[in-house]
Steps between C-alpha positions, in 0.01 A plus 500: 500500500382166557425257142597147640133303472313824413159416518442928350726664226596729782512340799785593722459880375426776778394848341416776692153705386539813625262659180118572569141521301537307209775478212793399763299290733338346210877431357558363895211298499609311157826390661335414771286244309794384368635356817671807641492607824375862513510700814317890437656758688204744562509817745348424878174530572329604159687271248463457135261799403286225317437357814189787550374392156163394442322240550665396816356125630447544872768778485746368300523631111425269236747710295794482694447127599487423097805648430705401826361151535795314615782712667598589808426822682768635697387903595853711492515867512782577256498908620693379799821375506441195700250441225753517229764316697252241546402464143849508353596194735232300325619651174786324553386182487261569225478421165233717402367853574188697310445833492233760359610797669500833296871579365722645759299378800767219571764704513375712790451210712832369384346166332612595096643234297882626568438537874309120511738344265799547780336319729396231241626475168329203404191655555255548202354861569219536324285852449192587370350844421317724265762628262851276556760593704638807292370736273317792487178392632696268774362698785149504351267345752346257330120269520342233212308802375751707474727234294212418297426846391865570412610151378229497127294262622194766574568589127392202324246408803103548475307632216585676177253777606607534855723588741802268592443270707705312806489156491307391756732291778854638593702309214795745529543426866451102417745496169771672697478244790525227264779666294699524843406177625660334165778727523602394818467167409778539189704694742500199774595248195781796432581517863553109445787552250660812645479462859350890471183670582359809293229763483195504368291788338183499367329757414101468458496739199808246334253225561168613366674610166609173485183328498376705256620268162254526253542876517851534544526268150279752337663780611890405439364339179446872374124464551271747690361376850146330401361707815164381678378247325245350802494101443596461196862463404743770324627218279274191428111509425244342564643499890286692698154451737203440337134496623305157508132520615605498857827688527831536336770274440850520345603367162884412420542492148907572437555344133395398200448138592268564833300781251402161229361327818355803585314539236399145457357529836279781468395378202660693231778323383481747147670783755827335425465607126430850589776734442439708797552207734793336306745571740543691903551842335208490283295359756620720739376807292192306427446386867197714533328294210622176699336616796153542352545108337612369851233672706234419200575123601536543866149701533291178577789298647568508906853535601538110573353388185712736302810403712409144394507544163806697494661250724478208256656711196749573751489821515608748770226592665375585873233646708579860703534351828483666850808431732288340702367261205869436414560363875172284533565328098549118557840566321625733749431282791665236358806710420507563831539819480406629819570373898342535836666566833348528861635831631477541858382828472320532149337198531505239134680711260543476134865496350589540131904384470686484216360361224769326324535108528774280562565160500799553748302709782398204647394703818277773524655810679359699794180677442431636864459895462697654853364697734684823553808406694417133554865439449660736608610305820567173336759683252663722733587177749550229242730688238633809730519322792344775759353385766147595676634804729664637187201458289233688762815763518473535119107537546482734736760716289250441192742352300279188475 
């Protein structure tokens, strides 16, 4: 693991990807951008199943190229043993190796944690999956819906008259990548003391009951679940969407102080005598009667002019804004929130790395999405040392 002159918090670090779809090669992808250098293991000839997700660009997905931006592709197939052999020489030089594969799927090709850590026991192992490790539900296969259905969060999502609701991207998958992604970065710091790898398990299920804190502090407060409350908010009111007189937008309003300017901006500065508003539970039983005072001086008002007089009596406040809205806003440009590659294939393609910035990345990692295999030659010869005749050998077999 190289640090000397580290122009990347992780340059120097090799992890092996060998995870597909989303919540491991998302976890991949963050190391990756990072400074890492990620090589994905994916099977000959079809790859990463996200690889046949729409929309491709010129034949390429957009999904997989998001979430793999970056690493190298080096095609292995593991159900041979010149496969395996193959991978667990790289594993020994590794410091790094994700892995989404349902419980008990390692062990058949001989690639678990106690088979791996012989070879390598500096290795950080790292496994994702729907339920953990062990347990009863261990073997449970496992997708976002599924999590989200069993992990609350359907519960207390959508409307009080309706059915529950998923959230509507794949935050389960997304949480546990990040989750793992952090985790392996304590475990490299530990690694750094100890001189020892470890395993990692995260389950999906662990992780979306985790992000679930407002609920969790009403429920192991002795309160009952709030349920589905829609927008507004199962603890603070006014903080909900309200309707201007060309849409909705959101209003923030999370204590007493940012309820006085509130009211002063609306024009009702009496509301703070009112014992119904006095404080967030009142108001919170009273929210309805808030909502017909808001929307009473928001029925004449455009979004932007209401946003503007919220703004200056610094109020939370925003407009309901398209993804697409959020990417284009002068703020997000300038953030810099988003890259462009040329792919050789796909053509200009839009890359969203990590978001997080820091002063001591003074280098920007690699963004190029692979092609399926592109590597796989370049690996074998520089690290493994096999030469051409025993890499078209290892093709013809289909091991590569």
């Amino acid at each position: 693991m190289t640090t000397h002159n580290a122009s990347r918090p992780l340059q120097g670090v090799k992890v092996l990807d060998l995870s597909r779809v989303l919540a491991g090669p998302y976890c991949a992808s963050l190391l990756n951008d990072l400074g890492a250098e990620v090589t994905k293991i994916e099977m000959p000839g079809t790859g990463d199943d996200s690889r046949a997700f729409t929309p491709h660009l010129h034949g390429e997905s957009s999904y997989f190229m998001l979430l793999n931006h970056g690493k190298k592709s080096l095609t292995l197939n593991l159900k041979s043993p010149e496969g395996r052999a193959l991978l667990e020489q790289l594993i020994e030089s590794a410091d790094v190796l994700v892995e989404n594969f349902r419980p008990g799927v390692t062990s058949r090709l001989g690639l678990d944690y106690d088979a791996v850590k012989k070879i390598n026991p500096k290795l950080i192992y790292a496994s994702i999956s729907g339920f953990g490790q062990q347990g009863p539900l261990a073997h449970k296969a496992a997708y976002d819906h599924v999590i989200q259905a069993m992990g609350g969060i359907m519960q207390v999502t959508g409307w009080a008259n309706g059915e529950p609701t998923r959230v509507g991207d794949a935050i389960g998958d997304v949480v546990s990548g990040l989750y793992c992604s952090w985790g392996i970065l304590a475990a490299l710091l530990q690694r750094g003391i100890t001189g020892q790898g470890q395993h990692i398990d995260v389950a999906m299920l662990d992780a979306m009951v985790s992000m679930q804190m407002v609920s969790l502090t009403q429920l192991l407060g002795g309160m009952p679940l709030a349920g589905r409350l829609g927008n507004s908010h199962p603890i603070s009111a006014p903080m909900d969407s309200y309707r201007a007189a060309d849409g909705y937008l959101v209003i923030a309003v999370a204590n007493d102080s940012l309820f006085r300017r509130l009211a002063e901006a609306i024009g009702k500065p009496e509301l703070t005598q009112d014992a119904r508003f006095a404080a967030d539970p009142q108001r919170l039983k009273h929210q309805y009667e808030l909502r017909v005072l808001i929307e009473a001086w928001l029925h004449d008002k455009s979004i932007v002019e209401a946003l503007a007089l919220l703004d200056q009596f610094g109020i939370p406040a925003a407009p309901v804004w398209g993804l697409d809205e959020v990417l284009k806003s002068p703020h997000v440009v300038e953030r810099g929130l988003l890259h462009q590659v040329i792919h050789p294939v796909a053509g200009e393609v839009t890359i969203l790395p990590q978001p997080v910035k820091m002063s001591g990345m003074t280098e920007l990692p690699e963004l190029m999405p692979p092609r399926l295999g592109e590597h796989t030659r370049e690996i074998l010869g520089e690290r493994l040392g096999l030469s051409a005749a025993e890499m078209d050998k290892l093709q013809q077999q289909g091991v590569i």
